[in-house]
Amino acid sequence: MRRALLAGNLVGIVAPLVGVFLNLRRLSLIGHALSHVALAGVAIGLFAGFFPIYSAIIVSIIAALAIEKLRRDYSDYAELSLAIILAAGLGIATILINLSQRSAGIQSYLFGSISLVGTRDIYIIFSLAILIIAIIIKFYYGFFFLAFNEDEARLAGVPARSLNIIFMIVTSLTVALSIQIVGTLLIASLITIPVATGMLLGKSFKMTIWYSILFSLISVNTGIILSFYFDLASGGTIILFSVILLLFVIIFKKIFNINI
């Protein structure tokens, strides 16, 4: 339980931190595409008989680079790149899960399970979370400009192509490290829903980030505790509570007529 809470809080910080930039760029579906690809990575690990998170990280990074390449090739139809990668990920995952003799525990990776988190996982999640936070701090203003207007960012001298690649890798790492707590099918929701809640209250970009992280941490901690005591899937419990928080904020603003 202590390991699950530690891992969950790290994920709860990183997921909305990346999600703010994704949502402002209207690329939240990238999280869905990469989560399905991460499932393919888990299936490869189970099929080959090695630690699934390693294969999920590698496959997610490859997929993220492929999405960025296809997004440039189909510049007028960027959503096609997501559909292509998502379909490929699901196809590979379905075939390998069906062939693997070790697929009995796949449900835990689909929906998250606090029992999955071991000491080795803490080291991996902690290292990747620190790396992701460091990268975002380092390239914060570049990501900030790209989030609002990529064309103007290019004209201003921002190295958009390099930053896009770096950001896609950061997103893939975020998805991969979140698998054990939230699950591959639900991680995209943790990247999106707390940010949607934070955007309702944040008066500035930085305030939106802080609110998003706050709501994410509340959802993660509440979800993990409830899933432990009531024997529920941690991922589903976390996401359901994050939706409840979103509805609460919407109703709160409606009742008190708060315009932000």
mmCIF file of C-alpha atoms in Angstrom:
data_model
loop_
_atom_site.group_PDB
_atom_site.id
_atom_site.type_symbol
_atom_site.label_atom_id
_atom_site.label_comp_id
_atom_site.label_asym_id
_atom_site.label_seq_id
_atom_site.Cartn_x
_atom_site.Cartn_y
_atom_site.Cartn_z
ATOM 1 C CA MET A 1 0.000 0.000 0.000
ATOM 2 C CA ARG A 2 2.847 2.412 0.806
ATOM 3 C CA ARG A 3 4.484 1.593 -2.536
ATOM 4 C CA ALA A 4 1.184 2.107 -4.331
ATOM 5 C CA LEU A 5 0.652 5.505 -2.697
ATOM 6 C CA LEU A 6 4.183 6.633 -3.526
ATOM 7 C CA ALA A 7 3.903 5.492 -7.144
ATOM 8 C CA GLY A 8 0.385 6.906 -7.410
ATOM 9 C CA ASN A 9 1.411 10.348 -6.206
ATOM 10 C CA LEU A 10 4.294 10.461 -8.672
ATOM 11 C CA VAL A 11 1.911 9.531 -11.484
ATOM 12 C CA GLY A 12 -0.620 12.024 -10.116
ATOM 13 C CA ILE A 13 1.904 14.833 -10.538
ATOM 14 C CA VAL A 14 3.330 13.874 -13.915
ATOM 15 C CA ALA A 15 0.127 12.939 -15.777
ATOM 16 C CA PRO A 16 -1.667 16.318 -15.481
ATOM 17 C CA LEU A 17 1.608 18.198 -15.888
ATOM 18 C CA VAL A 18 1.976 16.664 -19.339
ATOM 19 C CA GLY A 19 -1.785 16.740 -19.873
ATOM 20 C CA VAL A 20 -2.024 20.531 -19.621
ATOM 21 C CA PHE A 21 0.217 20.951 -22.657
ATOM 22 C CA LEU A 22 -1.537 18.143 -24.555
ATOM 23 C CA ASN A 23 -5.025 19.502 -23.919
ATOM 24 C CA LEU A 24 -4.134 23.070 -24.855
ATOM 25 C CA ARG A 25 -2.698 21.768 -28.111
ATOM 26 C CA ARG A 26 -5.925 19.779 -28.649
ATOM 27 C CA LEU A 27 -3.891 16.585 -28.754
ATOM 28 C CA SER A 28 -5.499 14.769 -25.834
ATOM 29 C CA LEU A 29 -6.267 11.798 -28.116
ATOM 30 C CA ILE A 30 -2.527 11.122 -28.285
ATOM 31 C CA GLY A 31 -2.846 9.781 -24.756
ATOM 32 C CA HIS A 32 -5.480 7.307 -25.935
ATOM 33 C CA ALA A 33 -3.362 6.177 -28.879
ATOM 34 C CA LEU A 34 -0.222 5.709 -26.776
ATOM 35 C CA SER A 35 -2.126 3.889 -24.038
ATOM 36 C CA HIS A 36 -3.260 1.270 -26.536
ATOM 37 C CA VAL A 37 0.262 0.995 -27.881
ATOM 38 C CA ALA A 38 1.533 0.588 -24.309
ATOM 39 C CA LEU A 39 -0.857 -2.356 -24.022
ATOM 40 C CA ALA A 40 0.889 -3.856 -27.035
ATOM 41 C CA GLY A 41 4.197 -3.322 -25.219
ATOM 42 C CA VAL A 42 2.836 -5.122 -22.163
ATOM 43 C CA ALA A 43 1.641 -7.970 -24.385
ATOM 44 C CA ILE A 44 5.103 -8.237 -25.967
ATOM 45 C CA GLY A 45 6.668 -8.461 -22.511
ATOM 46 C CA LEU A 46 4.220 -11.139 -21.387
ATOM 47 C CA PHE A 47 4.679 -13.095 -24.616
ATOM 48 C CA ALA A 48 8.476 -12.906 -24.524
ATOM 49 C CA GLY A 49 8.674 -13.555 -20.800
ATOM 50 C CA PHE A 50 10.336 -10.361 -19.545
ATOM 51 C CA PHE A 51 9.240 -7.397 -17.423
ATOM 52 C CA PRO A 52 6.260 -5.802 -19.288
ATOM 53 C CA ILE A 53 6.982 -2.221 -18.235
ATOM 54 C CA TYR A 54 10.341 -2.254 -20.042
ATOM 55 C CA SER A 55 8.735 -3.330 -23.297
ATOM 56 C CA ALA A 56 5.869 -0.859 -22.775
ATOM 57 C CA ILE A 57 8.349 2.027 -22.440
ATOM 58 C CA ILE A 58 10.279 1.033 -25.570
ATOM 59 C CA VAL A 59 7.174 0.437 -27.695
ATOM 60 C CA SER A 60 5.532 3.663 -26.463
ATOM 61 C CA ILE A 61 8.576 5.749 -27.413
ATOM 62 C CA ILE A 62 8.717 4.167 -30.874
ATOM 63 C CA ALA A 63 4.985 4.819 -31.318
ATOM 64 C CA ALA A 64 5.335 8.433 -30.148
ATOM 65 C CA LEU A 65 8.041 9.080 -32.747
ATOM 66 C CA ALA A 66 5.889 7.395 -35.397
ATOM 67 C CA ILE A 67 2.920 9.598 -34.479
ATOM 68 C CA GLU A 68 5.051 12.717 -34.804
ATOM 69 C CA LYS A 69 6.350 11.570 -38.209
ATOM 70 C CA LEU A 70 2.858 10.739 -39.479
ATOM 71 C CA ARG A 71 1.509 13.972 -38.021
ATOM 72 C CA ARG A 72 3.938 15.882 -40.252
ATOM 73 C CA ASP A 73 3.167 13.728 -43.290
ATOM 74 C CA TYR A 74 -0.582 14.233 -42.828
ATOM 75 C CA SER A 75 -0.347 17.851 -41.710
ATOM 76 C CA ASP A 76 -3.917 18.632 -42.818
ATOM 77 C CA TYR A 77 -5.313 15.444 -41.314
ATOM 78 C CA ALA A 78 -3.209 15.003 -38.182
ATOM 79 C CA GLU A 79 -5.814 12.822 -36.453
ATOM 80 C CA LEU A 80 -5.100 10.098 -39.036
ATOM 81 C CA SER A 81 -1.724 9.472 -37.405
ATOM 82 C CA LEU A 82 -3.470 8.712 -34.112
ATOM 83 C CA ALA A 83 -5.948 6.349 -35.749
ATOM 84 C CA ILE A 84 -3.162 4.475 -37.544
ATOM 85 C CA ILE A 85 -0.991 4.000 -34.453
ATOM 86 C CA LEU A 86 -3.955 3.160 -32.226
ATOM 87 C CA ALA A 87 -5.152 0.493 -34.673
ATOM 88 C CA ALA A 88 -1.665 -0.990 -34.990
ATOM 89 C CA GLY A 89 -1.248 -1.099 -31.206
ATOM 90 C CA LEU A 90 -4.587 -2.787 -30.643
ATOM 91 C CA GLY A 91 -3.914 -5.304 -33.423
ATOM 92 C CA ILE A 92 -0.530 -6.313 -31.995
ATOM 93 C CA ALA A 93 -1.881 -6.459 -28.436
ATOM 94 C CA THR A 94 -4.856 -8.624 -29.405
ATOM 95 C CA ILE A 95 -2.749 -11.147 -31.297
ATOM 96 C CA LEU A 96 -0.021 -11.453 -28.649
ATOM 97 C CA ILE A 97 -2.442 -11.665 -25.729
ATOM 98 C CA ASN A 98 -4.232 -14.472 -27.542
ATOM 99 C CA LEU A 99 -0.945 -16.304 -28.225
ATOM 100 C CA SER A 100 0.676 -15.737 -24.838
ATOM 101 C CA GLN A 101 0.441 -18.365 -22.148
ATOM 102 C CA ARG A 102 1.234 -15.714 -19.518
ATOM 103 C CA SER A 103 -1.728 -13.437 -20.251
ATOM 104 C CA ALA A 104 -3.676 -14.345 -17.101
ATOM 105 C CA GLY A 105 -2.586 -11.107 -15.387
ATOM 106 C CA ILE A 106 -3.344 -8.839 -18.339
ATOM 107 C CA GLN A 107 -6.468 -7.468 -16.629
ATOM 108 C CA SER A 108 -4.292 -5.846 -13.964
ATOM 109 C CA TYR A 109 -2.427 -3.952 -16.671
ATOM 110 C CA LEU A 110 -5.682 -3.007 -18.395
ATOM 111 C CA PHE A 111 -7.385 -1.449 -15.369
ATOM 112 C CA GLY A 112 -4.557 -0.940 -12.863
ATOM 113 C CA SER A 113 -3.826 -2.814 -9.663
ATOM 114 C CA ILE A 114 -2.039 -1.620 -6.535
ATOM 115 C CA SER A 115 -0.810 -5.194 -5.970
ATOM 116 C CA LEU A 116 1.367 -4.847 -9.093
ATOM 117 C CA VAL A 117 3.613 -2.186 -7.568
ATOM 118 C CA GLY A 118 6.880 -3.631 -6.285
ATOM 119 C CA THR A 119 10.170 -2.141 -5.143
ATOM 120 C CA ARG A 120 11.655 -2.348 -8.643
ATOM 121 C CA ASP A 121 8.614 -0.506 -10.000
ATOM 122 C CA ILE A 122 9.119 2.324 -7.505
ATOM 123 C CA TYR A 123 12.675 2.846 -8.729
ATOM 124 C CA ILE A 124 11.523 2.912 -12.362
ATOM 125 C CA ILE A 125 8.538 5.206 -11.732
ATOM 126 C CA PHE A 126 10.565 7.565 -9.519
ATOM 127 C CA SER A 127 13.407 7.816 -12.047
ATOM 128 C CA LEU A 128 11.078 8.438 -14.995
ATOM 129 C CA ALA A 129 8.957 10.953 -13.046
ATOM 130 C CA ILE A 130 12.051 12.987 -12.098
ATOM 131 C CA LEU A 131 13.257 12.831 -15.711
ATOM 132 C CA ILE A 132 9.891 14.011 -17.058
ATOM 133 C CA ILE A 133 9.626 16.884 -14.565
ATOM 134 C CA ALA A 134 13.214 17.948 -15.319
ATOM 135 C CA ILE A 135 12.552 17.963 -19.075
ATOM 136 C CA ILE A 136 9.374 20.009 -18.697
ATOM 137 C CA ILE A 137 11.157 22.552 -16.476
ATOM 138 C CA LYS A 138 14.059 22.737 -18.932
ATOM 139 C CA PHE A 139 11.862 23.287 -22.004
ATOM 140 C CA TYR A 140 8.899 24.906 -20.256
ATOM 141 C CA TYR A 141 8.746 28.083 -22.332
ATOM 142 C CA GLY A 142 9.223 26.212 -25.609
ATOM 143 C CA PHE A 143 6.371 23.842 -24.739
ATOM 144 C CA PHE A 144 4.348 26.869 -23.602
ATOM 145 C CA PHE A 145 4.696 28.639 -26.976
ATOM 146 C CA LEU A 146 3.910 25.462 -28.913
ATOM 147 C CA ALA A 147 0.812 24.849 -26.796
ATOM 148 C CA PHE A 148 -0.800 28.110 -27.874
ATOM 149 C CA ASN A 149 0.371 28.610 -31.452
ATOM 150 C CA GLU A 150 2.913 26.360 -33.135
ATOM 151 C CA ASP A 151 3.192 28.520 -36.281
ATOM 152 C CA GLU A 152 3.970 31.676 -34.329
ATOM 153 C CA ALA A 153 6.412 29.721 -32.173
ATOM 154 C CA ARG A 154 8.312 28.707 -35.308
ATOM 155 C CA LEU A 155 8.416 32.314 -36.498
ATOM 156 C CA ALA A 156 9.747 33.350 -33.085
ATOM 157 C CA GLY A 157 12.671 30.966 -33.486
ATOM 158 C CA VAL A 158 11.419 28.141 -31.271
ATOM 159 C CA PRO A 159 12.871 24.790 -32.475
ATOM 160 C CA ALA A 160 9.400 23.323 -32.903
ATOM 161 C CA ARG A 161 10.403 20.061 -34.557
ATOM 162 C CA SER A 162 12.912 19.107 -31.864
ATOM 163 C CA LEU A 163 10.598 20.151 -29.050
ATOM 164 C CA ASN A 164 7.712 18.205 -30.561
ATOM 165 C CA ILE A 165 9.839 15.055 -30.619
ATOM 166 C CA ILE A 166 10.994 15.616 -27.019
ATOM 167 C CA PHE A 167 7.437 16.233 -25.877
ATOM 168 C CA MET A 168 6.134 13.116 -27.607
ATOM 169 C CA ILE A 169 8.796 11.043 -25.839
ATOM 170 C CA VAL A 170 7.835 12.655 -22.514
ATOM 171 C CA THR A 171 4.178 11.791 -23.173
ATOM 172 C CA SER A 172 5.037 8.180 -24.003
ATOM 173 C CA LEU A 173 7.063 7.841 -20.795
ATOM 174 C CA THR A 174 4.159 9.280 -18.797
ATOM 175 C CA VAL A 175 1.782 6.709 -20.245
ATOM 176 C CA ALA A 176 4.203 3.827 -19.639
ATOM 177 C CA LEU A 177 4.965 4.669 -16.003
ATOM 178 C CA SER A 178 1.248 5.022 -15.212
ATOM 179 C CA ILE A 179 0.224 1.566 -16.389
ATOM 180 C CA GLN A 180 0.420 -0.235 -13.073
ATOM 181 C CA ILE A 181 -1.580 2.316 -11.093
ATOM 182 C CA VAL A 182 -4.215 3.437 -13.609
ATOM 183 C CA GLY A 183 -4.055 0.807 -16.363
ATOM 184 C CA THR A 184 -3.526 1.145 -20.090
ATOM 185 C CA LEU A 185 -7.216 1.725 -20.857
ATOM 186 C CA LEU A 186 -7.622 4.545 -18.338
ATOM 187 C CA ILE A 187 -4.354 6.496 -18.240
ATOM 188 C CA ALA A 188 -5.537 8.855 -20.981
ATOM 189 C CA SER A 189 -8.400 9.869 -18.688
ATOM 190 C CA LEU A 190 -5.984 10.823 -15.885
ATOM 191 C CA ILE A 191 -4.066 12.943 -18.390
ATOM 192 C CA THR A 192 -7.295 14.673 -19.476
ATOM 193 C CA ILE A 193 -9.940 14.901 -16.730
ATOM 194 C CA PRO A 194 -7.973 16.655 -13.915
ATOM 195 C CA VAL A 195 -6.763 19.149 -16.518
ATOM 196 C CA ALA A 196 -10.347 19.766 -17.642
ATOM 197 C CA THR A 197 -11.222 20.443 -13.997
ATOM 198 C CA GLY A 198 -8.208 22.701 -13.495
ATOM 199 C CA MET A 199 -9.085 24.721 -16.604
ATOM 200 C CA LEU A 200 -12.433 25.614 -15.032
ATOM 201 C CA LEU A 201 -10.704 27.317 -12.095
ATOM 202 C CA GLY A 202 -7.270 28.421 -13.294
ATOM 203 C CA LYS A 203 -6.969 32.112 -14.143
ATOM 204 C CA SER A 204 -3.555 31.630 -15.747
ATOM 205 C CA PHE A 205 -1.524 28.875 -17.354
ATOM 206 C CA LYS A 206 0.508 28.196 -14.222
ATOM 207 C CA MET A 207 -2.572 28.234 -12.004
ATOM 208 C CA THR A 208 -4.198 25.726 -14.345
ATOM 209 C CA ILE A 209 -1.182 23.445 -13.913
ATOM 210 C CA TRP A 210 -1.352 23.678 -10.109
ATOM 211 C CA TYR A 211 -5.110 23.074 -9.990
ATOM 212 C CA SER A 212 -4.759 20.127 -12.384
ATOM 213 C CA ILE A 213 -2.075 18.517 -10.230
ATOM 214 C CA LEU A 214 -4.133 19.155 -7.081
ATOM 215 C CA PHE A 215 -7.257 17.485 -8.485
ATOM 216 C CA SER A 216 -5.168 14.641 -9.868
ATOM 217 C CA LEU A 217 -3.526 13.976 -6.492
ATOM 218 C CA ILE A 218 -6.884 14.051 -4.710
ATOM 219 C CA SER A 219 -8.288 11.558 -7.224
ATOM 220 C CA VAL A 220 -5.264 9.260 -7.086
ATOM 221 C CA ASN A 221 -5.018 9.094 -3.294
ATOM 222 C CA THR A 222 -8.757 8.689 -2.798
ATOM 223 C CA GLY A 223 -8.949 6.078 -5.562
ATOM 224 C CA ILE A 224 -6.049 4.015 -4.213
ATOM 225 C CA ILE A 225 -7.405 4.049 -0.650
ATOM 226 C CA LEU A 226 -10.935 3.103 -1.749
ATOM 227 C CA SER A 227 -9.661 0.382 -4.078
ATOM 228 C CA PHE A 228 -7.579 -1.095 -1.242
ATOM 229 C CA TYR A 229 -10.394 -1.252 1.316
ATOM 230 C CA PHE A 230 -13.176 -2.270 -1.087
ATOM 231 C CA ASP A 231 -11.107 -4.515 -3.383
ATOM 232 C CA LEU A 232 -11.757 -2.431 -6.503
ATOM 233 C CA ALA A 233 -9.685 -1.820 -9.624
ATOM 234 C CA SER A 234 -7.473 1.152 -8.745
ATOM 235 C CA GLY A 235 -7.598 2.687 -12.220
ATOM 236 C CA GLY A 236 -11.365 2.728 -12.482
ATOM 237 C CA THR A 237 -11.764 4.069 -8.951
ATOM 238 C CA ILE A 238 -9.274 6.891 -9.583
ATOM 239 C CA ILE A 239 -10.912 7.946 -12.846
ATOM 240 C CA LEU A 240 -14.437 7.740 -11.437
ATOM 241 C CA PHE A 241 -13.465 10.012 -8.546
ATOM 242 C CA SER A 242 -11.792 12.462 -10.940
ATOM 243 C CA VAL A 243 -15.054 12.631 -12.914
ATOM 244 C CA ILE A 244 -16.950 13.276 -9.660
ATOM 245 C CA LEU A 245 -14.566 16.157 -8.882
ATOM 246 C CA LEU A 246 -15.115 17.587 -12.378
ATOM 247 C CA LEU A 247 -18.901 17.451 -11.946
ATOM 248 C CA PHE A 248 -18.609 19.008 -8.477
ATOM 249 C CA VAL A 249 -16.612 21.960 -9.838
ATOM 250 C CA ILE A 250 -19.066 22.448 -12.712
ATOM 251 C CA ILE A 251 -22.038 22.438 -10.312
ATOM 252 C CA PHE A 252 -20.178 24.689 -7.844
ATOM 253 C CA LYS A 253 -19.521 27.274 -10.554
ATOM 254 C CA LYS A 254 -23.114 27.030 -11.736
ATOM 255 C CA ILE A 255 -24.634 27.530 -8.271
ATOM 256 C CA PHE A 256 -22.389 30.442 -7.277
ATOM 257 C CA ASN A 257 -22.346 31.898 -10.798
ATOM 258 C CA ILE A 258 -18.543 32.038 -10.940
ATOM 259 C CA ASN A 259 -17.166 33.168 -14.272
ATOM 260 C CA ILE A 260 -13.461 32.570 -14.815
#
